[in-house]
Amino acid sequence: MCGATIHFDRAWLKHHHEGFEKMFHYRNIDVSTYRTAMRDLDMKLPPKREIHRPIYDLMDSIQLARWAATVMRVGYEKAAAMTVWSGVIE
């Protein structure tokens, strides 16, 4: 399971759809942790939409997870020089 602040979502699934929740891996990736850590380290972050809708939030979370993976894979200096986020932020 991956997203921003997903612990509530996981608990909700466990309560309402326990069988479905058991199909997820026990590890969670909370991308809001990436955003906080990168902001604290003064790293460049992908832009975030101002509109708060589930599909856009999910797309932003995926974009941030890809950015964090790129930073971990190639290093911040190389990643910052690349344009790794795609799509137009509306």
XYZ file of N, CA, C and O in Angstrom:
360
model
N 0.851 -1.169 0.000
C 0.000 0.000 0.000
C 0.894 1.227 0.000
O 1.889 1.255 0.696
N 0.553 2.191 -0.787
C 1.375 3.383 -0.921
C 0.482 4.600 -1.036
O -0.573 4.541 -1.645
N 0.904 5.685 -0.423
C 0.149 6.921 -0.518
C 0.626 7.908 0.528
O 1.695 7.745 1.095
N -0.172 8.908 0.780
C 0.158 9.914 1.775
C -0.747 9.707 2.992
O -1.968 9.680 2.859
N -0.162 9.533 4.138
C -0.881 9.326 5.392
C -1.885 8.177 5.248
O -3.090 8.340 5.388
N -1.362 7.002 5.000
C -2.207 5.853 4.664
C -2.576 4.965 5.843
O -3.325 4.019 5.679
N -2.082 5.273 7.019
C -2.353 4.390 8.160
C -3.846 4.318 8.476
O -4.357 3.250 8.811
N -4.548 5.428 8.362
C -5.996 5.405 8.562
C -6.666 4.538 7.499
O -7.565 3.750 7.796
N -6.211 4.676 6.247
C -6.790 3.896 5.153
C -6.617 2.404 5.404
O -7.531 1.611 5.182
N -5.453 2.030 5.883
C -5.169 0.618 6.164
C -6.071 0.103 7.281
O -6.624 -0.994 7.198
N -6.239 0.905 8.329
C -7.102 0.514 9.445
C -8.563 0.398 8.993
O -9.284 -0.520 9.402
N -8.988 1.318 8.124
C -10.351 1.273 7.615
C -10.575 -0.003 6.804
O -11.598 -0.675 6.943
N -9.616 -0.329 5.943
C -9.724 -1.560 5.159
C -9.788 -2.780 6.058
O -10.585 -3.695 5.825
N -8.960 -2.805 7.086
C -8.927 -3.958 7.995
C -10.276 -4.117 8.696
O -10.756 -5.230 8.885
N -10.892 -3.004 9.066
C -12.178 -3.058 9.762
C -13.322 -3.445 8.820
O -14.158 -4.272 9.170
N -13.358 -2.861 7.625
C -14.492 -3.050 6.724
C -14.296 -4.160 5.687
O -15.282 -4.708 5.198
N -13.059 -4.447 5.332
C -12.771 -5.446 4.289
C -11.535 -6.249 4.678
O -10.516 -6.214 3.991
N -11.654 -6.980 5.771
C -10.478 -7.668 6.322
C -9.831 -8.623 5.322
O -8.612 -8.688 5.210
N -10.618 -9.347 4.573
C -10.060 -10.278 3.588
C -9.257 -9.564 2.520
O -8.193 -10.026 2.102
N -9.762 -8.439 2.068
C -9.063 -7.647 1.054
C -7.788 -7.051 1.633
O -6.737 -7.059 0.991
N -7.846 -6.542 2.848
C -6.676 -5.926 3.488
C -5.544 -6.937 3.653
O -4.375 -6.600 3.527
N -5.886 -8.196 3.887
C -4.862 -9.238 4.076
C -4.069 -9.504 2.794
O -2.981 -10.065 2.861
N -4.590 -9.085 1.645
C -3.878 -9.301 0.380
C -2.727 -8.316 0.198
O -1.857 -8.534 -0.628
N -2.709 -7.217 0.990
C -1.640 -6.235 0.902
C -0.412 -6.715 1.660
O -0.514 -7.462 2.628
N 0.731 -6.274 1.229
C 1.977 -6.555 1.927
C 1.940 -5.868 3.281
O 1.248 -4.875 3.462
N 2.680 -6.385 4.254
C 2.658 -5.784 5.588
C 3.378 -4.442 5.634
O 3.185 -3.656 6.547
N 4.199 -4.145 4.646
C 4.912 -2.864 4.617
C 4.078 -1.803 3.921
O 3.412 -2.074 2.933
N 4.159 -0.601 4.442
C 3.489 0.547 3.844
C 4.540 1.556 3.411
O 5.579 1.674 4.055
N 4.257 2.293 2.366
C 5.112 3.400 1.962
C 4.283 4.664 2.113
O 3.319 4.872 1.391
N 4.654 5.483 3.075
C 3.943 6.727 3.322
C 4.768 7.855 2.722
O 5.770 8.279 3.290
N 4.364 8.336 1.548
C 5.170 9.316 0.835
C 5.190 10.681 1.514
O 6.058 11.495 1.217
N 4.269 10.934 2.431
C 4.332 12.204 3.163
C 5.611 12.270 4.002
O 6.143 13.354 4.236
N 6.134 11.118 4.405
C 7.412 11.069 5.116
C 8.541 11.520 4.196
O 9.442 12.254 4.612
N 8.506 11.085 2.924
C 9.508 11.539 1.954
C 9.465 13.057 1.819
O 10.478 13.733 1.837
N 8.248 13.583 1.650
C 8.094 15.024 1.449
C 8.651 15.793 2.645
O 9.379 16.766 2.486
N 8.342 15.361 3.850
C 8.824 16.038 5.055
C 10.343 15.975 5.147
O 11.002 16.989 5.402
N 10.913 14.795 4.928
C 12.367 14.642 5.016
C 13.078 15.474 3.957
O 14.062 16.157 4.244
N 12.585 15.457 2.735
C 13.229 16.205 1.660
C 13.097 17.710 1.883
O 14.012 18.460 1.604
N 11.957 18.139 2.404
C 11.778 19.563 2.705
C 12.756 19.983 3.811
O 13.378 21.035 3.736
N 12.915 19.135 4.830
C 13.849 19.438 5.916
C 15.296 19.525 5.433
O 16.113 20.229 6.010
N 15.613 18.787 4.366
C 16.965 18.795 3.805
C 17.116 19.817 2.676
O 18.115 19.809 1.964
N 16.137 20.672 2.514
C 16.136 21.710 1.466
C 16.312 21.131 0.067
O 17.034 21.684 -0.761
N 15.670 20.008 -0.189
C 15.734 19.393 -1.516
C 14.581 19.894 -2.374
O 13.507 20.206 -1.883
N 14.833 19.935 -3.672
C 13.806 20.294 -4.644
C 12.746 19.182 -4.663
O 13.083 18.008 -4.692
N 11.491 19.576 -4.640
C 10.398 18.604 -4.637
C 9.516 18.791 -5.865
O 9.402 19.898 -6.387
N 8.871 17.712 -6.306
C 7.912 17.873 -7.401
C 6.775 18.787 -6.943
O 6.407 18.779 -5.773
N 6.223 19.561 -7.844
C 5.112 20.438 -7.460
C 3.898 19.629 -7.034
O 3.695 18.502 -7.472
N 3.105 20.201 -6.148
C 1.908 19.547 -5.645
C 0.694 20.386 -6.051
O 0.735 21.604 -5.991
N -0.358 19.740 -6.469
C -1.574 20.441 -6.873
C -2.216 21.126 -5.672
O -2.159 20.633 -4.562
N -2.857 22.230 -5.933
C -3.592 22.934 -4.883
C -4.952 22.284 -4.648
O -5.495 22.351 -3.559
N -5.506 21.668 -5.692
C -6.814 21.028 -5.581
C -6.673 19.727 -4.789
O -5.702 18.997 -4.947
N -7.621 19.455 -3.915
C -7.558 18.269 -3.057
C -8.659 17.293 -3.474
O -9.781 17.367 -3.007
N -8.315 16.415 -4.412
C -9.225 15.384 -4.884
C -8.475 14.056 -4.865
O -7.265 14.011 -5.128
N -9.157 12.947 -4.577
C -8.468 11.655 -4.433
C -7.583 11.280 -5.615
O -6.439 10.870 -5.424
N -8.069 11.416 -6.841
C -7.264 10.996 -7.992
C -6.017 11.857 -8.139
O -4.931 11.351 -8.429
N -6.151 13.165 -7.903
C -4.990 14.051 -7.996
C -4.015 13.795 -6.853
O -2.796 13.837 -7.047
N -4.544 13.535 -5.665
C -3.674 13.214 -4.532
C -2.882 11.934 -4.804
O -1.693 11.846 -4.503
N -3.552 10.950 -5.380
C -2.879 9.699 -5.720
C -1.794 9.933 -6.766
O -0.667 9.433 -6.634
N -2.112 10.718 -7.788
C -1.120 11.009 -8.828
C 0.082 11.760 -8.246
O 1.229 11.464 -8.589
N -0.164 12.692 -7.341
C 0.929 13.418 -6.687
C 1.777 12.490 -5.827
O 3.000 12.611 -5.779
N 1.121 11.554 -5.137
C 1.859 10.600 -4.307
C 2.751 9.703 -5.146
O 3.907 9.433 -4.790
N 2.236 9.243 -6.279
C 3.032 8.400 -7.182
C 4.220 9.199 -7.725
O 5.345 8.709 -7.784
N 3.964 10.439 -8.104
C 5.032 11.297 -8.625
C 6.121 11.513 -7.573
O 7.312 11.443 -7.873
N 5.717 11.763 -6.331
C 6.689 11.966 -5.265
C 7.466 10.680 -4.971
O 8.680 10.723 -4.752
N 6.797 9.539 -4.983
C 7.485 8.259 -4.759
C 8.513 7.997 -5.858
O 9.626 7.541 -5.586
N 8.154 8.310 -7.105
C 9.112 8.146 -8.212
C 10.308 9.077 -8.040
O 11.447 8.701 -8.291
N 10.039 10.312 -7.625
C 11.107 11.283 -7.411
C 12.043 10.806 -6.311
O 13.262 10.826 -6.455
N 11.480 10.338 -5.191
C 12.302 9.847 -4.080
C 13.131 8.642 -4.516
O 14.310 8.537 -4.164
N 12.544 7.744 -5.296
C 13.286 6.581 -5.795
C 14.425 7.014 -6.708
O 15.534 6.461 -6.647
N 14.186 8.015 -7.535
C 15.232 8.531 -8.417
C 16.362 9.141 -7.600
O 17.535 8.895 -7.875
N 16.016 9.923 -6.587
C 17.038 10.523 -5.720
C 17.869 9.433 -5.050
O 19.098 9.520 -4.991
N 17.215 8.388 -4.568
C 17.947 7.296 -3.906
C 18.808 6.520 -4.890
O 19.880 6.043 -4.543
N 18.342 6.407 -6.132
C 19.065 5.619 -7.129
C 20.263 6.360 -7.706
O 21.347 5.802 -7.822
N 20.104 7.636 -8.078
C 21.178 8.348 -8.774
C 21.814 9.452 -7.939
O 22.801 10.048 -8.373
N 21.250 9.760 -6.779
C 21.775 10.845 -5.964
C 21.028 12.140 -6.244
O 20.478 12.329 -7.329
N 21.005 13.003 -5.257
C 20.197 14.218 -5.366
C 20.694 15.147 -6.460
O 19.897 15.686 -7.216
N 22.009 15.346 -6.575
C 22.520 16.303 -7.559
C 22.116 15.915 -8.978
O 21.668 16.748 -9.759
N 22.279 14.629 -9.318
C 21.892 14.182 -10.659
C 20.384 14.250 -10.840
O 19.894 14.661 -11.886
N 19.644 13.861 -9.825
C 18.180 13.868 -9.923
C 17.653 15.291 -10.062
O 16.716 15.535 -10.824
N 18.247 16.234 -9.340
C 17.786 17.619 -9.400
C 18.022 18.213 -10.786
O 17.281 19.098 -11.221
N 19.047 17.722 -11.486
C 19.336 18.212 -12.830
C 18.403 17.599 -13.873
O 18.268 18.103 -14.966
N 17.752 16.506 -13.496
C 16.833 15.827 -14.414
C 15.421 16.369 -14.243
O 15.068 16.911 -13.202
N 14.616 16.198 -15.249
C 13.193 16.490 -15.112
C 12.503 15.151 -15.016
O 12.123 14.564 -16.013
N 12.368 14.637 -13.789
C 11.814 13.309 -13.627
C 10.318 13.312 -13.401
O 9.681 12.294 -13.563
N 9.748 14.451 -13.023
C 8.286 14.455 -12.858
C 7.654 14.769 -14.190
O 8.106 15.599 -14.948
N 6.582 14.065 -14.459
C 5.897 14.230 -15.734
C 4.475 14.704 -15.492
O 3.969 14.633 -14.391
N 3.865 15.156 -16.511
C 2.493 15.622 -16.403
C 2.437 17.088 -16.039
O 3.404 17.670 -15.561
N 1.308 17.684 -16.283
C 1.123 19.097 -16.005
C 0.356 19.233 -14.711
O -0.669 18.580 -14.516
N 0.861 20.022 -13.823
C 0.161 20.279 -12.578
C -0.886 21.347 -12.857
O -0.583 22.427 -13.331
N -2.120 21.008 -12.585
C -3.229 21.922 -12.873
C -3.579 22.755 -11.668
O -3.437 22.370 -10.576
